[in-house]
Amino acid sequence: MARIDEIAPDVFRISIYVPEMDMQFNQFLIRDKEPLLFATGLKAFFSEMQEAVKQLMDPVQLRWIGFSHFESDECGSLNNWLELAPGSQAVTGLIGGMVNINDFAIRPAHILENGQVLNIGNKKLRYLSTPHVPHGWDAGLFYEENDRTLLTSDLFHHDGNVEPITQQSLAERTRGSLIGFEQSPLAGYIPYSSKTDRILHDLAELHPNTLAVMHGSSFSGNGKKEIEDLREVWKSVLSEKVQ
């Protein structure tokens, strides 16, 4: 059964733990005048996700479906949600829409330019184009400006059935999981390019209060320092891969 926790005002973490992978898959519902679901979860999660969303709102009233990049855990059940909520629409960047979603989805996506703000009621979500951070040409993140919540996708990935939100640093947890990936057939999970450091610097300068993490605990506190610490982790583990 999915676990639901409010990690920021009207921002709900819906977590599904998969023991076989020792990994949490976290989706985030932002409840507002035009509700937004960030990350749909795998297609296999749809029924469980639907039941979880029902505890927070009528899922038929969902308006926006966002995600970072084209991958099954990000948008695998996108079409299921589009069918369930006839007034809903995927929201993504230009590359995501042009290359993937406008062919894959049952109706066209709403395209945002880098830095453009989506006003969903009380909350304002700024779209940030972050190519290959965490991965994928189409990658982007959303930043809720009022409460300063950054939806981080895979940036702070760490394994385990961990607490919903913490004020303890995530950097060393992330380091351990990243090293594990690099020593496995899943090596290359996070690419590191000449642009990676600049993108992480720009994210840190947002000074987020909450980091909504897709795999593992979310974080509450000094988000700028957490992202700066993540920059150092990625440099130390991945920088030899710079092209």
PDB file of C-alpha atoms in Angstrom:
ATOM      1  CA  MET A   1       0.000   0.000   0.000  1.00  0.00           C
ATOM      2  CA  ALA A   2       1.255   3.475  -0.880  1.00  0.00           C
ATOM      3  CA  ARG A   3       2.279   5.725   1.998  1.00  0.00           C
ATOM      4  CA  ILE A   4       1.146   9.365   1.907  1.00  0.00           C
ATOM      5  CA  ASP A   5       2.942  12.195   3.734  1.00  0.00           C
ATOM      6  CA  GLU A   6       2.606  15.962   3.447  1.00  0.00           C
ATOM      7  CA  ILE A   7       6.179  17.240   3.053  1.00  0.00           C
ATOM      8  CA  ALA A   8       5.289  20.910   2.422  1.00  0.00           C
ATOM      9  CA  PRO A   9       1.960  22.772   2.476  1.00  0.00           C
ATOM     10  CA  ASP A  10      -0.352  20.870   0.094  1.00  0.00           C
ATOM     11  CA  VAL A  11       2.589  18.909  -1.353  1.00  0.00           C
ATOM     12  CA  PHE A  12       2.030  15.204  -0.763  1.00  0.00           C
ATOM     13  CA  ARG A  13       4.637  12.489  -1.158  1.00  0.00           C
ATOM     14  CA  ILE A  14       3.032   9.236  -2.340  1.00  0.00           C
ATOM     15  CA  SER A  15       5.577   6.479  -1.817  1.00  0.00           C
ATOM     16  CA  ILE A  16       5.557   2.902  -3.093  1.00  0.00           C
ATOM     17  CA  TYR A  17       8.348   0.675  -1.765  1.00  0.00           C
ATOM     18  CA  VAL A  18       9.549  -2.243  -3.898  1.00  0.00           C
ATOM     19  CA  PRO A  19      11.357  -4.715  -1.589  1.00  0.00           C
ATOM     20  CA  GLU A  20      12.923  -6.661  -4.460  1.00  0.00           C
ATOM     21  CA  MET A  21      14.800  -3.505  -5.455  1.00  0.00           C
ATOM     22  CA  ASP A  22      15.073  -2.050  -1.930  1.00  0.00           C
ATOM     23  CA  MET A  23      13.876   1.192  -3.477  1.00  0.00           C
ATOM     24  CA  GLN A  24      11.110   3.709  -2.910  1.00  0.00           C
ATOM     25  CA  PHE A  25       9.305   5.203  -5.883  1.00  0.00           C
ATOM     26  CA  ASN A  26       7.938   8.581  -4.803  1.00  0.00           C
ATOM     27  CA  GLN A  27       5.343  10.595  -6.676  1.00  0.00           C
ATOM     28  CA  PHE A  28       4.219  14.070  -5.589  1.00  0.00           C
ATOM     29  CA  LEU A  29       0.711  15.500  -5.688  1.00  0.00           C
ATOM     30  CA  ILE A  30       0.381  19.268  -5.387  1.00  0.00           C
ATOM     31  CA  ARG A  31      -3.165  20.038  -4.304  1.00  0.00           C
ATOM     32  CA  ASP A  32      -4.395  23.400  -5.585  1.00  0.00           C
ATOM     33  CA  LYS A  33      -7.034  24.933  -7.849  1.00  0.00           C
ATOM     34  CA  GLU A  34      -5.399  23.107 -10.766  1.00  0.00           C
ATOM     35  CA  PRO A  35      -3.853  20.030  -9.102  1.00  0.00           C
ATOM     36  CA  LEU A  36      -0.556  18.711 -10.432  1.00  0.00           C
ATOM     37  CA  LEU A  37       0.932  15.227 -10.163  1.00  0.00           C
ATOM     38  CA  PHE A  38       4.710  15.149 -10.520  1.00  0.00           C
ATOM     39  CA  ALA A  39       5.842  11.697 -11.709  1.00  0.00           C
ATOM     40  CA  THR A  40       3.178   9.128 -12.483  1.00  0.00           C
ATOM     41  CA  GLY A  41       5.100   6.085 -11.335  1.00  0.00           C
ATOM     42  CA  LEU A  42       5.392   2.876 -13.303  1.00  0.00           C
ATOM     43  CA  LYS A  43       2.433   1.700 -15.330  1.00  0.00           C
ATOM     44  CA  ALA A  44       2.146  -1.222 -12.898  1.00  0.00           C
ATOM     45  CA  PHE A  45       1.615   1.274 -10.055  1.00  0.00           C
ATOM     46  CA  PHE A  46      -1.413   2.952 -11.597  1.00  0.00           C
ATOM     47  CA  SER A  47      -4.156   1.261  -9.550  1.00  0.00           C
ATOM     48  CA  GLU A  48      -2.279   1.783  -6.287  1.00  0.00           C
ATOM     49  CA  MET A  49      -1.526   5.383  -7.192  1.00  0.00           C
ATOM     50  CA  GLN A  50      -5.140   6.044  -8.134  1.00  0.00           C
ATOM     51  CA  GLU A  51      -6.314   4.792  -4.746  1.00  0.00           C
ATOM     52  CA  ALA A  52      -3.744   6.966  -2.991  1.00  0.00           C
ATOM     53  CA  VAL A  53      -4.733  10.101  -4.890  1.00  0.00           C
ATOM     54  CA  LYS A  54      -8.390   9.391  -4.030  1.00  0.00           C
ATOM     55  CA  GLN A  55      -7.504   9.924  -0.371  1.00  0.00           C
ATOM     56  CA  LEU A  56      -6.440  13.487  -1.193  1.00  0.00           C
ATOM     57  CA  MET A  57      -8.764  14.578  -4.016  1.00  0.00           C
ATOM     58  CA  ASP A  58     -10.986  13.334  -6.807  1.00  0.00           C
ATOM     59  CA  PRO A  59      -8.427  12.079  -9.359  1.00  0.00           C
ATOM     60  CA  VAL A  60     -10.808  12.932 -12.198  1.00  0.00           C
ATOM     61  CA  GLN A  61     -10.140  16.599 -11.339  1.00  0.00           C
ATOM     62  CA  LEU A  62      -6.391  16.313 -11.910  1.00  0.00           C
ATOM     63  CA  ARG A  63      -5.283  19.143 -14.235  1.00  0.00           C
ATOM     64  CA  TRP A  64      -1.533  18.776 -14.796  1.00  0.00           C
ATOM     65  CA  ILE A  65       0.871  15.839 -15.029  1.00  0.00           C
ATOM     66  CA  GLY A  66       4.527  16.785 -14.822  1.00  0.00           C
ATOM     67  CA  PHE A  67       7.777  14.816 -14.782  1.00  0.00           C
ATOM     68  CA  SER A  68      11.482  15.342 -15.327  1.00  0.00           C
ATOM     69  CA  HIS A  69      12.275  13.150 -18.321  1.00  0.00           C
ATOM     70  CA  PHE A  70      10.908  10.326 -20.457  1.00  0.00           C
ATOM     71  CA  GLU A  71      11.284   7.164 -18.371  1.00  0.00           C
ATOM     72  CA  SER A  72       8.810   4.608 -17.075  1.00  0.00           C
ATOM     73  CA  ASP A  73       8.925   5.650 -13.428  1.00  0.00           C
ATOM     74  CA  GLU A  74       8.533   9.300 -14.445  1.00  0.00           C
ATOM     75  CA  CYS A  75       5.641   9.001 -16.890  1.00  0.00           C
ATOM     76  CA  GLY A  76       4.936   5.313 -17.533  1.00  0.00           C
ATOM     77  CA  SER A  77       1.252   5.598 -16.638  1.00  0.00           C
ATOM     78  CA  LEU A  78       0.773   9.013 -18.239  1.00  0.00           C
ATOM     79  CA  ASN A  79      -1.895   7.820 -20.656  1.00  0.00           C
ATOM     80  CA  ASN A  80      -3.802   6.074 -17.857  1.00  0.00           C
ATOM     81  CA  TRP A  81      -4.025   9.397 -16.009  1.00  0.00           C
ATOM     82  CA  LEU A  82      -4.958  11.292 -19.164  1.00  0.00           C
ATOM     83  CA  GLU A  83      -7.816   8.842 -19.726  1.00  0.00           C
ATOM     84  CA  LEU A  84      -8.983   9.003 -16.105  1.00  0.00           C
ATOM     85  CA  ALA A  85      -8.890  12.811 -15.919  1.00  0.00           C
ATOM     86  CA  PRO A  86     -10.263  14.163 -19.227  1.00  0.00           C
ATOM     87  CA  GLY A  87      -9.280  17.739 -18.385  1.00  0.00           C
ATOM     88  CA  SER A  88      -5.679  16.850 -17.614  1.00  0.00           C
ATOM     89  CA  GLN A  89      -2.632  17.552 -19.722  1.00  0.00           C
ATOM     90  CA  ALA A  90       1.034  16.616 -19.584  1.00  0.00           C
ATOM     91  CA  VAL A  91       3.330  19.563 -18.927  1.00  0.00           C
ATOM     92  CA  THR A  92       6.953  19.434 -20.039  1.00  0.00           C
ATOM     93  CA  GLY A  93       9.703  21.315 -21.846  1.00  0.00           C
ATOM     94  CA  LEU A  94      10.180  21.763 -25.574  1.00  0.00           C
ATOM     95  CA  ILE A  95      12.433  18.731 -26.091  1.00  0.00           C
ATOM     96  CA  GLY A  96      10.215  16.467 -23.996  1.00  0.00           C
ATOM     97  CA  GLY A  97       7.127  17.498 -25.887  1.00  0.00           C
ATOM     98  CA  MET A  98       8.584  17.511 -29.382  1.00  0.00           C
ATOM     99  CA  VAL A  99      10.701  14.356 -29.154  1.00  0.00           C
ATOM    100  CA  ASN A 100       8.589  12.141 -26.884  1.00  0.00           C
ATOM    101  CA  ILE A 101       5.282  13.185 -25.383  1.00  0.00           C
ATOM    102  CA  ASN A 102       3.432  14.572 -28.388  1.00  0.00           C
ATOM    103  CA  ASP A 103       3.846  11.178 -30.056  1.00  0.00           C
ATOM    104  CA  PHE A 104       3.520   8.959 -26.969  1.00  0.00           C
ATOM    105  CA  ALA A 105       0.599  10.638 -25.200  1.00  0.00           C
ATOM    106  CA  ILE A 106      -3.060  10.467 -26.219  1.00  0.00           C
ATOM    107  CA  ARG A 107      -3.200  14.278 -26.385  1.00  0.00           C
ATOM    108  CA  PRO A 108      -0.578  16.990 -26.824  1.00  0.00           C
ATOM    109  CA  ALA A 109       1.493  18.314 -23.956  1.00  0.00           C
ATOM    110  CA  HIS A 110       1.525  21.862 -22.626  1.00  0.00           C
ATOM    111  CA  ILE A 111       5.030  23.103 -23.424  1.00  0.00           C
ATOM    112  CA  LEU A 112       6.949  25.379 -21.053  1.00  0.00           C
ATOM    113  CA  GLU A 113      10.044  27.376 -21.903  1.00  0.00           C
ATOM    114  CA  ASN A 114      12.995  27.418 -19.531  1.00  0.00           C
ATOM    115  CA  GLY A 115      12.092  29.691 -16.613  1.00  0.00           C
ATOM    116  CA  GLN A 116       8.416  29.899 -17.531  1.00  0.00           C
ATOM    117  CA  VAL A 117       5.985  29.766 -14.600  1.00  0.00           C
ATOM    118  CA  LEU A 118       2.880  27.579 -14.448  1.00  0.00           C
ATOM    119  CA  ASN A 119       0.301  29.163 -12.133  1.00  0.00           C
ATOM    120  CA  ILE A 120      -1.912  26.431 -10.661  1.00  0.00           C
ATOM    121  CA  GLY A 121      -3.728  28.564  -8.080  1.00  0.00           C
ATOM    122  CA  ASN A 122      -1.955  29.499  -4.872  1.00  0.00           C
ATOM    123  CA  LYS A 123       1.222  27.853  -6.090  1.00  0.00           C
ATOM    124  CA  LYS A 124       3.523  28.847  -8.912  1.00  0.00           C
ATOM    125  CA  LEU A 125       5.744  26.242 -10.546  1.00  0.00           C
ATOM    126  CA  ARG A 126       8.783  27.424 -12.467  1.00  0.00           C
ATOM    127  CA  TYR A 127      10.047  25.047 -15.153  1.00  0.00           C
ATOM    128  CA  LEU A 128      13.829  24.609 -15.256  1.00  0.00           C
ATOM    129  CA  SER A 129      15.462  22.989 -18.267  1.00  0.00           C
ATOM    130  CA  THR A 130      18.318  20.776 -16.979  1.00  0.00           C
ATOM    131  CA  PRO A 131      19.592  18.663 -19.911  1.00  0.00           C
ATOM    132  CA  HIS A 132      21.185  15.395 -18.690  1.00  0.00           C
ATOM    133  CA  VAL A 133      20.600  16.376 -15.041  1.00  0.00           C
ATOM    134  CA  PRO A 134      19.742  13.881 -13.735  1.00  0.00           C
ATOM    135  CA  HIS A 135      19.741  12.229 -17.173  1.00  0.00           C
ATOM    136  CA  GLY A 136      18.093  12.561 -20.550  1.00  0.00           C
ATOM    137  CA  TRP A 137      18.283  15.260 -23.217  1.00  0.00           C
ATOM    138  CA  ASP A 138      14.755  16.286 -22.244  1.00  0.00           C
ATOM    139  CA  ALA A 139      15.385  16.542 -18.485  1.00  0.00           C
ATOM    140  CA  GLY A 140      13.849  19.379 -16.512  1.00  0.00           C
ATOM    141  CA  LEU A 141      12.727  20.122 -12.957  1.00  0.00           C
ATOM    142  CA  PHE A 142       9.942  22.130 -11.328  1.00  0.00           C
ATOM    143  CA  TYR A 143      10.408  24.651  -8.525  1.00  0.00           C
ATOM    144  CA  GLU A 144       7.419  25.817  -6.470  1.00  0.00           C
ATOM    145  CA  GLU A 145       8.215  29.448  -5.795  1.00  0.00           C
ATOM    146  CA  ASN A 146       5.917  30.297  -2.877  1.00  0.00           C
ATOM    147  CA  ASP A 147       7.056  27.598  -0.445  1.00  0.00           C
ATOM    148  CA  ARG A 148      10.400  27.014  -2.215  1.00  0.00           C
ATOM    149  CA  THR A 149       9.988  23.322  -2.938  1.00  0.00           C
ATOM    150  CA  LEU A 150      12.246  21.799  -5.603  1.00  0.00           C
ATOM    151  CA  LEU A 151      10.978  18.619  -7.261  1.00  0.00           C
ATOM    152  CA  THR A 152      14.348  16.938  -7.765  1.00  0.00           C
ATOM    153  CA  SER A 153      13.546  13.733  -9.676  1.00  0.00           C
ATOM    154  CA  ASP A 154      16.598  11.402  -9.360  1.00  0.00           C
ATOM    155  CA  LEU A 155      19.108  13.982  -8.101  1.00  0.00           C
ATOM    156  CA  PHE A 156      19.335  12.654  -4.521  1.00  0.00           C
ATOM    157  CA  HIS A 157      18.581   9.000  -5.269  1.00  0.00           C
ATOM    158  CA  HIS A 158      19.268   6.739  -2.307  1.00  0.00           C
ATOM    159  CA  ASP A 159      18.002   3.255  -1.600  1.00  0.00           C
ATOM    160  CA  GLY A 160      16.118   1.690   1.295  1.00  0.00           C
ATOM    161  CA  ASN A 161      12.696   1.976   2.890  1.00  0.00           C
ATOM    162  CA  VAL A 162      13.611   5.238   4.575  1.00  0.00           C
ATOM    163  CA  GLU A 163      11.727   8.001   6.413  1.00  0.00           C
ATOM    164  CA  PRO A 164       9.437  10.268   4.343  1.00  0.00           C
ATOM    165  CA  ILE A 165      11.347  13.465   5.118  1.00  0.00           C
ATOM    166  CA  THR A 166      14.470  14.322   7.063  1.00  0.00           C
ATOM    167  CA  GLN A 167      16.534  17.301   8.173  1.00  0.00           C
ATOM    168  CA  GLN A 168      19.689  15.186   8.052  1.00  0.00           C
ATOM    169  CA  SER A 169      21.998  15.516   5.065  1.00  0.00           C
ATOM    170  CA  LEU A 170      21.296  13.260   2.101  1.00  0.00           C
ATOM    171  CA  ALA A 171      24.742  13.611   0.530  1.00  0.00           C
ATOM    172  CA  GLU A 172      26.394  10.499   1.974  1.00  0.00           C
ATOM    173  CA  ARG A 173      23.298   8.360   1.376  1.00  0.00           C
ATOM    174  CA  THR A 174      23.372   9.525  -2.222  1.00  0.00           C
ATOM    175  CA  ARG A 175      27.096   8.810  -2.513  1.00  0.00           C
ATOM    176  CA  GLY A 176      26.635   5.219  -1.353  1.00  0.00           C
ATOM    177  CA  SER A 177      23.826   4.483  -3.781  1.00  0.00           C
ATOM    178  CA  LEU A 178      25.644   6.183  -6.665  1.00  0.00           C
ATOM    179  CA  ILE A 179      28.814   4.166  -6.068  1.00  0.00           C
ATOM    180  CA  GLY A 180      26.672   1.032  -5.996  1.00  0.00           C
ATOM    181  CA  PHE A 181      25.174   1.904  -9.372  1.00  0.00           C
ATOM    182  CA  GLU A 182      28.612   2.619 -10.859  1.00  0.00           C
ATOM    183  CA  GLN A 183      29.812  -0.838  -9.775  1.00  0.00           C
ATOM    184  CA  SER A 184      26.818  -2.584 -11.345  1.00  0.00           C
ATOM    185  CA  PRO A 185      25.365  -3.189 -14.816  1.00  0.00           C
ATOM    186  CA  LEU A 186      23.472   0.093 -14.229  1.00  0.00           C
ATOM    187  CA  ALA A 187      26.676   2.166 -14.405  1.00  0.00           C
ATOM    188  CA  GLY A 188      26.199   5.490 -16.153  1.00  0.00           C
ATOM    189  CA  TYR A 189      22.883   6.156 -14.422  1.00  0.00           C
ATOM    190  CA  ILE A 190      23.953   9.763 -13.846  1.00  0.00           C
ATOM    191  CA  PRO A 191      26.036  11.292 -16.661  1.00  0.00           C
ATOM    192  CA  TYR A 192      28.532  14.027 -15.819  1.00  0.00           C
ATOM    193  CA  SER A 193      29.310  16.630 -18.462  1.00  0.00           C
ATOM    194  CA  SER A 194      30.974  20.025 -18.686  1.00  0.00           C
ATOM    195  CA  LYS A 195      27.536  21.588 -18.015  1.00  0.00           C
ATOM    196  CA  THR A 196      26.586  19.539 -14.948  1.00  0.00           C
ATOM    197  CA  ASP A 197      28.328  21.708 -12.364  1.00  0.00           C
ATOM    198  CA  ARG A 198      26.762  24.910 -13.703  1.00  0.00           C
ATOM    199  CA  ILE A 199      23.264  23.400 -13.662  1.00  0.00           C
ATOM    200  CA  LEU A 200      23.675  22.247 -10.049  1.00  0.00           C
ATOM    201  CA  HIS A 201      25.035  25.674  -9.089  1.00  0.00           C
ATOM    202  CA  ASP A 202      21.973  27.347 -10.594  1.00  0.00           C
ATOM    203  CA  LEU A 203      19.660  24.969  -8.721  1.00  0.00           C
ATOM    204  CA  ALA A 204      21.439  25.702  -5.434  1.00  0.00           C
ATOM    205  CA  GLU A 205      20.933  29.430  -5.989  1.00  0.00           C
ATOM    206  CA  LEU A 206      17.169  28.885  -5.769  1.00  0.00           C
ATOM    207  CA  HIS A 207      17.665  28.378  -1.997  1.00  0.00           C
ATOM    208  CA  PRO A 208      14.953  25.696  -1.713  1.00  0.00           C
ATOM    209  CA  ASN A 209      13.467  24.890   1.687  1.00  0.00           C
ATOM    210  CA  THR A 210      12.243  21.433   0.662  1.00  0.00           C
ATOM    211  CA  LEU A 211      13.734  18.890  -1.729  1.00  0.00           C
ATOM    212  CA  ALA A 212      11.110  16.439  -3.009  1.00  0.00           C
ATOM    213  CA  VAL A 213      13.178  13.335  -3.773  1.00  0.00           C
ATOM    214  CA  MET A 214      11.925  10.621  -6.106  1.00  0.00           C
ATOM    215  CA  HIS A 215      13.898   7.704  -4.615  1.00  0.00           C
ATOM    216  CA  GLY A 216      14.482   7.992  -0.868  1.00  0.00           C
ATOM    217  CA  SER A 217      13.731  10.564   1.809  1.00  0.00           C
ATOM    218  CA  SER A 218      12.762  14.116   0.984  1.00  0.00           C
ATOM    219  CA  PHE A 219      14.689  16.883   2.737  1.00  0.00           C
ATOM    220  CA  SER A 220      13.638  19.919   4.783  1.00  0.00           C
ATOM    221  CA  GLY A 221      16.168  22.614   5.603  1.00  0.00           C
ATOM    222  CA  ASN A 222      19.023  24.350   3.816  1.00  0.00           C
ATOM    223  CA  GLY A 223      18.461  23.088   0.290  1.00  0.00           C
ATOM    224  CA  LYS A 224      21.220  25.299  -1.118  1.00  0.00           C
ATOM    225  CA  LYS A 225      23.830  23.512   1.003  1.00  0.00           C
ATOM    226  CA  GLU A 226      22.383  20.098   0.153  1.00  0.00           C
ATOM    227  CA  ILE A 227      22.686  20.772  -3.567  1.00  0.00           C
ATOM    228  CA  GLU A 228      26.212  22.138  -3.091  1.00  0.00           C
ATOM    229  CA  ASP A 229      27.089  18.940  -1.222  1.00  0.00           C
ATOM    230  CA  LEU A 230      25.545  16.912  -4.051  1.00  0.00           C
ATOM    231  CA  ARG A 231      27.789  18.785  -6.514  1.00  0.00           C
ATOM    232  CA  GLU A 232      30.819  17.573  -4.565  1.00  0.00           C
ATOM    233  CA  VAL A 233      29.510  14.000  -4.444  1.00  0.00           C
ATOM    234  CA  TRP A 234      28.921  13.937  -8.179  1.00  0.00           C
ATOM    235  CA  LYS A 235      32.347  15.466  -8.842  1.00  0.00           C
ATOM    236  CA  SER A 236      34.154  12.923  -6.696  1.00  0.00           C
ATOM    237  CA  VAL A 237      32.289   9.880  -8.018  1.00  0.00           C
ATOM    238  CA  LEU A 238      31.611  10.865 -11.624  1.00  0.00           C
ATOM    239  CA  SER A 239      33.879  13.695 -12.792  1.00  0.00           C
ATOM    240  CA  GLU A 240      36.428  11.395 -14.437  1.00  0.00           C
ATOM    241  CA  LYS A 241      33.653  10.693 -16.951  1.00  0.00           C
ATOM    242  CA  VAL A 242      33.574  14.300 -18.225  1.00  0.00           C
ATOM    243  CA  GLN A 243      33.753  14.296 -22.010  1.00  0.00           C
TER     244      GLN A 243
END
